[in-house]
Amino acid sequence: MEAGEEPLLLAELKPGRPHQFDWKSSCETWSVAFSPDGSWFAWSQGHCVVKLVPWPLEEQFIPKGLEAKSRSSKSDPKGRGSLKERTLDCGQIVWGLAFSPWPSPPSRKLWARHHPQAPDVSCLILATGLNDGQIKIWEVQTGLLLLNLSGHQDVVRDLSFTPSGSLILVSASRDKTLRIWDLNKHGKQIQVLSGHVQWVYCCSISPDCSMLCSAAGEKSVFLWTSYDTSVIMWDPYTGERLRSLQHTQLDPAVDDSDVHMSSLRSVCFSPEGLHLATVADDRLLRIWALELKAPVAFAPMTNGLCCTFFPHGGVIATGTRDGHVQFWTAPRVLSSLKHLCRKALRSFLTTYQVLALPIPKKMKEFLTYRTF
């Protein structure tokens, strides 16, 4: 997909509904996630169940070149070519999903009590945000529960790991806060971000860890009340708001929906960090260019709840209220040299370290994403 083109629907997954699950929770797909190396796709199927699906899917569903890139990975110590589907029963409705970076750094402290004789090796971790405000941390390869994080006072709606591999986890909740956890310190809560006045639906961290984006939704439990109209971009080091992106009503000739135009459901960063994808109740998937502060592509979708980019680019996965998962083409862009330099620097420099550098003010503003 070239910049400016409409996303195209590539494939759709529909869950089966075993009779023994009919009495349990609802069927919505509240969250979807790709593992950072692209080998797993996680899907909250409803009924308190998370399904782990090996990626890529059938060849006919994958854009040209994507499957080859995914299968050509040289770092395959776990024999991922033989991966099989599996499920995790979380005991509560699963609202948020996030994979740790692969491979994550050695982290014996995290699971030593469960693996006292384990060698010092890395593992792939999946975090699940639950209906009761808890966050459960799982080892993907074994399905073992490693940690249970407590702190939120309401539903944990979304989760995001820092891409740096530091096992820092950000959670968004209906208690109107975002919380930051350090899994290397037994899941210690290290910061609480407050600012939204409504439920926080989603959070996403930029590829260089320099920006944290969040979006809030309903003001109360009544669906007809007002909605938060903005996507907020934060500096995760200082807690400062960097910018807001406003959802506005489209031309009525284009969209005759009677749904409130600003009812945001999900937001995620593209792999290169220059675009955002959002899903809203106006039945549209939007792709935003951060530099323009405006959407550059739209796709019609019904009952959308969540979205995520494939880590190698080119694909967006979305989940719907009826339990389906859809895969769309996404724009591929060539990053400018100055953005690549900023991304490289911010991968190891915090905001405070950038601000302390003896460089011009305009350069500091660019490196800290105050300007694009």
Short mmCIF file of C-alpha atoms in Angstrom, two decimals:
data_model
loop_
_atom_site.label_atom_id
_atom_site.label_comp_id
_atom_site.label_asym_id
_atom_site.label_seq_id
_atom_site.Cartn_x
_atom_site.Cartn_y
_atom_site.Cartn_z
CA MET A 1 0.00 0.00 0.00
CA GLU A 2 1.34 3.42 -1.00
CA ALA A 3 0.79 6.53 1.11
CA GLY A 4 -2.62 8.03 0.40
CA GLU A 5 -4.25 4.79 -0.78
CA GLU A 6 -7.17 3.27 1.06
CA PRO A 7 -6.38 0.16 3.14
CA LEU A 8 -7.57 -3.08 1.53
CA LEU A 9 -9.03 -6.02 3.46
CA LEU A 10 -6.65 -9.00 3.16
CA ALA A 11 -8.21 -11.66 5.39
CA GLU A 12 -10.71 -12.28 8.17
CA LEU A 13 -10.67 -14.80 11.04
CA LYS A 14 -13.91 -15.93 12.66
CA PRO A 15 -13.95 -17.84 15.95
CA GLY A 16 -15.86 -21.05 16.53
CA ARG A 17 -18.26 -21.07 19.46
CA PRO A 18 -18.09 -24.35 21.40
CA HIS A 19 -21.32 -25.03 23.32
CA GLN A 20 -19.50 -25.15 26.67
CA PHE A 21 -18.61 -21.45 26.27
CA ASP A 22 -22.14 -20.19 25.57
CA TRP A 23 -22.83 -19.30 29.22
CA LYS A 24 -19.55 -17.45 29.77
CA SER A 25 -18.50 -13.91 28.92
CA SER A 26 -19.25 -12.02 25.73
CA CYS A 27 -17.58 -12.76 22.40
CA GLU A 28 -15.96 -9.38 21.61
CA THR A 29 -12.38 -9.26 20.34
CA TRP A 30 -11.20 -6.50 22.66
CA SER A 31 -7.51 -6.82 21.79
CA VAL A 32 -5.13 -8.20 19.17
CA ALA A 33 -1.31 -8.27 19.17
CA PHE A 34 1.65 -9.43 17.09
CA SER A 35 4.85 -10.65 18.73
CA PRO A 36 7.72 -8.27 17.83
CA ASP A 37 9.42 -10.84 15.58
CA GLY A 38 6.15 -11.55 13.78
CA SER A 39 6.00 -15.25 14.72
CA TRP A 40 2.84 -15.10 16.89
CA PHE A 41 -0.54 -13.40 16.63
CA ALA A 42 -2.59 -13.14 19.87
CA TRP A 43 -6.35 -12.76 19.82
CA SER A 44 -8.70 -12.24 22.76
CA GLN A 45 -11.57 -14.38 21.55
CA GLY A 46 -14.01 -13.65 24.35
CA HIS A 47 -15.06 -16.31 26.87
CA CYS A 48 -11.95 -15.41 28.97
CA VAL A 49 -9.77 -17.11 26.34
CA VAL A 50 -6.71 -15.86 24.45
CA LYS A 51 -5.81 -17.69 21.26
CA LEU A 52 -2.17 -17.74 20.08
CA VAL A 53 -1.89 -18.26 16.32
CA PRO A 54 1.44 -18.82 14.47
CA TRP A 55 2.11 -16.16 11.85
CA PRO A 56 2.04 -15.91 8.87
CA LEU A 57 -1.40 -17.24 8.02
CA GLU A 58 -2.19 -19.04 4.78
CA GLU A 59 -0.05 -17.76 1.91
CA GLN A 60 -2.97 -16.33 -0.06
CA PHE A 61 -3.73 -13.93 2.83
CA ILE A 62 -0.23 -12.39 3.02
CA PRO A 63 0.89 -9.44 0.83
CA LYS A 64 3.71 -10.16 -1.58
CA GLY A 65 7.08 -10.01 0.17
CA LEU A 66 5.69 -10.06 3.72
CA GLU A 67 5.71 -13.84 4.14
CA ALA A 68 9.24 -14.13 2.80
CA LYS A 69 10.47 -11.49 5.23
CA SER A 70 8.75 -13.17 8.17
CA ARG A 71 10.09 -16.63 7.35
CA SER A 72 13.63 -15.47 6.56
CA SER A 73 14.44 -14.47 10.15
CA LYS A 74 17.83 -15.79 11.20
CA SER A 75 17.14 -15.58 14.93
CA ASP A 76 14.99 -18.70 15.30
CA PRO A 77 16.41 -20.49 18.32
CA LYS A 78 13.04 -21.86 19.40
CA GLY A 79 12.13 -23.66 16.18
CA ARG A 80 9.16 -21.44 15.45
CA GLY A 81 8.50 -23.17 12.15
CA SER A 82 6.79 -25.95 14.14
CA LEU A 83 4.64 -23.68 16.32
CA LYS A 84 1.04 -24.73 16.81
CA GLU A 85 -2.06 -22.85 17.91
CA ARG A 86 -2.69 -22.74 21.64
CA THR A 87 -5.07 -21.09 24.10
CA LEU A 88 -4.73 -19.44 27.52
CA ASP A 89 -7.66 -19.48 29.93
CA CYS A 90 -7.34 -16.24 31.92
CA GLY A 91 -10.37 -16.69 34.17
CA GLN A 92 -11.64 -13.15 33.44
CA ILE A 93 -12.68 -11.23 30.33
CA VAL A 94 -9.45 -10.24 28.54
CA TRP A 95 -9.44 -6.59 27.46
CA GLY A 96 -5.75 -5.95 26.72
CA LEU A 97 -2.83 -7.91 25.22
CA ALA A 98 0.86 -7.13 24.75
CA PHE A 99 3.93 -9.19 23.84
CA SER A 100 7.33 -8.40 25.30
CA PRO A 101 10.16 -7.64 22.87
CA TRP A 102 11.73 -10.79 21.41
CA PRO A 103 14.12 -11.90 22.66
CA SER A 104 13.69 -10.22 26.01
CA PRO A 105 16.80 -9.78 28.19
CA PRO A 106 17.65 -12.57 30.66
CA SER A 107 15.23 -12.20 33.52
CA ARG A 108 15.66 -15.00 36.08
CA LYS A 109 14.13 -12.85 38.85
CA LEU A 110 10.83 -12.85 37.00
CA TRP A 111 10.26 -16.58 37.02
CA ALA A 112 12.86 -18.00 39.43
CA ARG A 113 10.18 -19.09 41.88
CA HIS A 114 8.53 -21.15 39.11
CA HIS A 115 11.75 -22.35 37.40
CA PRO A 116 14.34 -22.73 40.20
CA GLN A 117 16.63 -24.81 37.96
CA ALA A 118 16.06 -22.87 34.74
CA PRO A 119 19.10 -21.78 32.67
CA ASP A 120 19.68 -18.08 32.13
CA VAL A 121 17.82 -17.80 28.81
CA SER A 122 15.38 -15.33 27.33
CA CYS A 123 11.68 -15.99 26.86
CA LEU A 124 8.74 -14.42 25.09
CA ILE A 125 6.17 -12.93 27.48
CA LEU A 126 2.49 -12.10 26.98
CA ALA A 127 0.71 -9.64 29.27
CA THR A 128 -3.08 -9.81 29.61
CA GLY A 129 -5.26 -7.03 31.05
CA LEU A 130 -8.35 -8.33 32.82
CA ASN A 131 -11.85 -7.29 33.79
CA ASP A 132 -11.05 -7.16 37.52
CA GLY A 133 -8.15 -4.67 37.14
CA GLN A 134 -5.45 -7.34 37.36
CA ILE A 135 -2.64 -7.89 34.83
CA LYS A 136 -1.45 -11.45 34.30
CA ILE A 137 1.99 -12.14 32.83
CA TRP A 138 2.47 -15.43 30.90
CA GLU A 139 5.43 -17.25 29.36
CA VAL A 140 4.30 -17.92 25.79
CA GLN A 141 6.35 -21.06 25.14
CA THR A 142 5.04 -22.93 28.20
CA GLY A 143 1.77 -21.15 29.02
CA LEU A 144 3.05 -20.67 32.59
CA LEU A 145 1.66 -17.78 34.68
CA LEU A 146 4.65 -15.73 35.91
CA LEU A 147 3.23 -12.66 37.65
CA ASN A 148 -0.03 -11.05 38.70
CA LEU A 149 0.10 -7.23 38.86
CA SER A 150 -2.35 -5.26 41.02
CA GLY A 151 -2.94 -1.51 41.22
CA HIS A 152 -5.71 -0.49 38.82
CA GLN A 153 -9.13 0.04 40.33
CA ASP A 154 -11.09 -0.89 37.21
CA VAL A 155 -10.82 -2.78 33.89
CA VAL A 156 -7.31 -2.85 32.35
CA ARG A 157 -8.25 -1.85 28.84
CA ASP A 158 -4.88 -1.89 27.04
CA LEU A 159 -1.21 -2.77 27.50
CA SER A 160 2.05 -1.89 25.76
CA PHE A 161 5.68 -2.95 26.33
CA THR A 162 8.57 -0.61 25.57
CA PRO A 163 10.24 -1.84 22.34
CA SER A 164 13.71 -1.45 23.90
CA GLY A 165 13.57 -4.86 25.59
CA SER A 166 13.70 -3.45 29.12
CA LEU A 167 10.47 -5.23 30.20
CA ILE A 168 8.80 -1.93 31.07
CA LEU A 169 5.01 -2.31 30.69
CA VAL A 170 2.42 0.48 30.32
CA SER A 171 -1.22 -0.18 31.17
CA ALA A 172 -4.37 1.87 30.44
CA SER A 173 -7.50 1.52 32.52
CA ARG A 174 -11.06 2.62 33.04
CA ASP A 175 -9.86 4.13 36.32
CA LYS A 176 -8.70 7.06 34.08
CA THR A 177 -4.98 6.40 34.63
CA LEU A 178 -2.00 4.93 32.85
CA ARG A 179 0.49 3.01 34.98
CA ILE A 180 4.07 2.02 34.25
CA TRP A 181 5.47 -1.28 35.61
CA ASP A 182 8.98 -2.76 35.71
CA LEU A 183 8.79 -6.54 35.27
CA ASN A 184 12.50 -6.88 36.01
CA LYS A 185 11.67 -5.70 39.54
CA HIS A 186 8.92 -8.25 40.17
CA GLY A 187 6.33 -6.02 38.47
CA LYS A 188 6.99 -2.92 40.60
CA GLN A 189 4.74 0.03 39.74
CA ILE A 190 7.06 2.95 38.95
CA GLN A 191 4.75 5.72 37.71
CA VAL A 192 1.09 6.73 37.43
CA LEU A 193 0.01 9.10 34.61
CA SER A 194 -3.17 11.10 35.20
CA GLY A 195 -4.79 13.58 32.86
CA HIS A 196 -7.70 11.92 31.11
CA VAL A 197 -11.09 12.73 32.61
CA GLN A 198 -12.72 9.65 31.09
CA TRP A 199 -11.97 5.94 30.73
CA VAL A 200 -8.60 5.34 29.08
CA TYR A 201 -9.18 2.89 26.27
CA CYS A 202 -5.73 2.40 24.79
CA CYS A 203 -2.02 3.19 24.89
CA SER A 204 0.85 2.77 22.46
CA ILE A 205 4.61 3.43 22.73
CA SER A 206 6.62 4.79 19.81
CA PRO A 207 9.37 2.53 18.40
CA ASP A 208 12.17 4.60 19.99
CA CYS A 209 10.37 4.71 23.38
CA SER A 210 10.25 8.52 23.32
CA MET A 211 6.45 8.93 23.11
CA LEU A 212 3.50 7.33 24.84
CA CYS A 213 0.15 7.78 23.13
CA SER A 214 -3.20 7.27 24.88
CA ALA A 215 -6.85 7.70 23.98
CA ALA A 216 -9.84 7.88 26.29
CA GLY A 217 -13.40 6.84 25.65
CA GLU A 218 -16.72 6.97 27.39
CA LYS A 219 -17.33 9.48 30.15
CA SER A 220 -19.52 7.05 32.05
CA VAL A 221 -21.00 3.59 31.75
CA PHE A 222 -23.89 4.99 29.73
CA LEU A 223 -23.09 4.70 26.02
CA TRP A 224 -25.04 7.81 25.11
CA THR A 225 -22.98 10.20 27.21
CA SER A 226 -20.18 12.34 25.73
CA TYR A 227 -16.87 10.93 24.56
CA ASP A 228 -13.27 12.11 24.75
CA THR A 229 -12.45 13.74 21.42
CA SER A 230 -8.68 13.43 21.36
CA VAL A 231 -5.71 11.15 21.09
CA ILE A 232 -3.07 12.44 23.54
CA MET A 233 0.64 11.96 22.90
CA TRP A 234 2.78 11.94 26.08
CA ASP A 235 6.44 12.05 26.93
CA PRO A 236 6.78 8.89 29.10
CA TYR A 237 9.83 10.31 30.91
CA THR A 238 8.40 13.68 31.97
CA GLY A 239 4.65 13.02 31.77
CA GLU A 240 4.30 16.10 29.52
CA ARG A 241 1.62 16.18 26.84
CA LEU A 242 3.26 16.57 23.42
CA ARG A 243 0.20 17.01 21.18
CA SER A 244 -3.40 16.01 20.63
CA LEU A 245 -5.07 14.63 17.51
CA GLN A 246 -8.75 15.49 17.20
CA HIS A 247 -11.32 13.19 15.60
CA THR A 248 -13.71 15.36 13.57
CA GLN A 249 -16.86 14.56 11.67
CA LEU A 250 -16.40 13.68 8.02
CA ASP A 251 -18.38 15.25 5.22
CA PRO A 252 -22.00 14.03 5.70
CA ALA A 253 -22.00 13.09 2.02
CA VAL A 254 -19.21 10.63 2.80
CA ASP A 255 -20.44 9.33 6.16
CA ASP A 256 -24.11 9.37 7.19
CA SER A 257 -23.43 7.58 10.52
CA ASP A 258 -25.54 8.67 13.49
CA VAL A 259 -22.81 7.56 15.90
CA HIS A 260 -20.79 10.24 17.75
CA MET A 261 -17.76 10.91 15.58
CA SER A 262 -15.21 11.09 18.39
CA SER A 263 -15.88 7.77 20.12
CA LEU A 264 -12.32 6.42 20.06
CA ARG A 265 -11.66 2.74 20.71
CA SER A 266 -8.00 2.04 19.92
CA VAL A 267 -4.72 3.61 18.83
CA CYS A 268 -1.32 2.21 17.80
CA PHE A 269 2.02 3.43 16.39
CA SER A 270 3.34 2.21 13.06
CA PRO A 271 6.71 0.37 13.16
CA GLU A 272 8.66 3.37 11.83
CA GLY A 273 6.91 5.75 14.24
CA LEU A 274 5.57 8.21 11.67
CA HIS A 275 1.94 7.08 11.59
CA LEU A 276 -0.86 6.22 14.01
CA ALA A 277 -3.84 3.98 13.39
CA THR A 278 -7.10 4.60 15.24
CA VAL A 279 -10.43 2.78 15.43
CA ALA A 280 -13.61 4.65 16.37
CA ASP A 281 -17.34 4.01 16.65
CA ASP A 282 -17.98 5.95 13.45
CA ARG A 283 -17.19 2.71 11.58
CA LEU A 284 -13.82 3.87 10.28
CA LEU A 285 -10.20 2.78 10.57
CA ARG A 286 -8.06 5.92 10.29
CA ILE A 287 -4.33 6.17 9.54
CA TRP A 288 -2.75 9.44 10.69
CA ALA A 289 0.46 11.13 9.61
CA LEU A 290 1.95 12.60 12.79
CA GLU A 291 3.75 15.36 10.93
CA LEU A 292 0.47 16.52 9.34
CA LYS A 293 -1.65 15.97 12.50
CA ALA A 294 -4.35 14.63 10.17
CA PRO A 295 -5.63 11.32 8.78
CA VAL A 296 -4.19 10.32 5.40
CA ALA A 297 -6.20 7.13 4.79
CA PHE A 298 -9.55 5.64 5.83
CA ALA A 299 -11.13 2.19 5.64
CA PRO A 300 -14.75 1.30 6.43
CA MET A 301 -15.19 -1.28 9.20
CA THR A 302 -18.14 -2.31 11.34
CA ASN A 303 -18.05 -2.53 15.13
CA GLY A 304 -14.27 -1.99 15.39
CA LEU A 305 -12.72 -2.27 18.85
CA CYS A 306 -8.92 -2.55 18.50
CA CYS A 307 -6.02 -2.30 16.07
CA THR A 308 -2.31 -3.13 15.84
CA PHE A 309 0.43 -2.94 13.19
CA PHE A 310 2.43 -5.96 12.04
CA PRO A 311 5.98 -5.34 13.35
CA HIS A 312 7.54 -5.45 9.86
CA GLY A 313 4.94 -3.06 8.46
CA GLY A 314 2.48 -3.44 5.61
CA VAL A 315 -0.42 -4.93 7.64
CA ILE A 316 -2.86 -3.72 10.32
CA ALA A 317 -4.94 -6.20 12.34
CA THR A 318 -8.29 -5.07 13.78
CA GLY A 319 -10.72 -6.76 16.15
CA THR A 320 -14.48 -6.35 16.12
CA ARG A 321 -17.42 -6.53 18.50
CA ASP A 322 -18.69 -9.73 16.87
CA GLY A 323 -15.43 -11.53 17.66
CA HIS A 324 -13.84 -11.35 14.22
CA VAL A 325 -10.27 -10.33 13.31
CA GLN A 326 -9.54 -8.50 10.06
CA PHE A 327 -6.18 -7.85 8.36
CA TRP A 328 -5.69 -4.70 6.22
CA THR A 329 -2.94 -3.28 4.04
CA ALA A 330 -1.01 -0.44 5.68
CA PRO A 331 1.16 2.31 4.18
CA ARG A 332 4.86 1.69 3.71
CA VAL A 333 6.93 4.86 3.95
CA LEU A 334 10.58 5.72 3.55
CA SER A 335 11.74 7.54 6.68
CA SER A 336 13.80 10.70 6.27
CA LEU A 337 17.43 10.66 7.37
CA LYS A 338 16.72 13.16 10.17
CA HIS A 339 13.93 10.95 11.54
CA LEU A 340 16.18 7.88 11.41
CA CYS A 341 18.86 9.81 13.31
CA ARG A 342 16.31 10.95 15.91
CA LYS A 343 14.97 7.41 16.27
CA ALA A 344 18.49 6.03 16.75
CA LEU A 345 19.41 8.65 19.35
CA ARG A 346 16.16 8.32 21.31
CA SER A 347 16.58 4.54 21.52
CA PHE A 348 19.24 5.14 24.23
CA LEU A 349 18.77 8.78 25.34
CA THR A 350 15.98 9.80 27.71
CA THR A 351 14.20 13.15 27.41
CA TYR A 352 16.18 14.48 30.36
CA GLN A 353 19.47 13.48 28.72
CA VAL A 354 18.50 15.19 25.45
CA LEU A 355 17.51 18.39 27.25
CA ALA A 356 20.91 18.43 29.01
CA LEU A 357 22.86 18.30 25.73
CA PRO A 358 24.73 21.48 24.67
CA ILE A 359 22.78 21.81 21.40
CA PRO A 360 20.41 24.47 19.97
CA LYS A 361 16.87 24.71 21.33
CA LYS A 362 15.27 23.83 17.99
CA MET A 363 17.29 20.63 17.82
CA LYS A 364 16.20 19.70 21.34
CA GLU A 365 12.57 20.30 20.36
CA PHE A 366 12.95 18.05 17.34
CA LEU A 367 14.69 15.26 19.26
CA THR A 368 12.02 15.35 21.99
CA TYR A 369 9.16 15.31 19.43
CA ARG A 370 7.94 18.78 20.36
CA THR A 371 8.27 19.38 16.60
CA PHE A 372 8.31 17.02 13.65
#
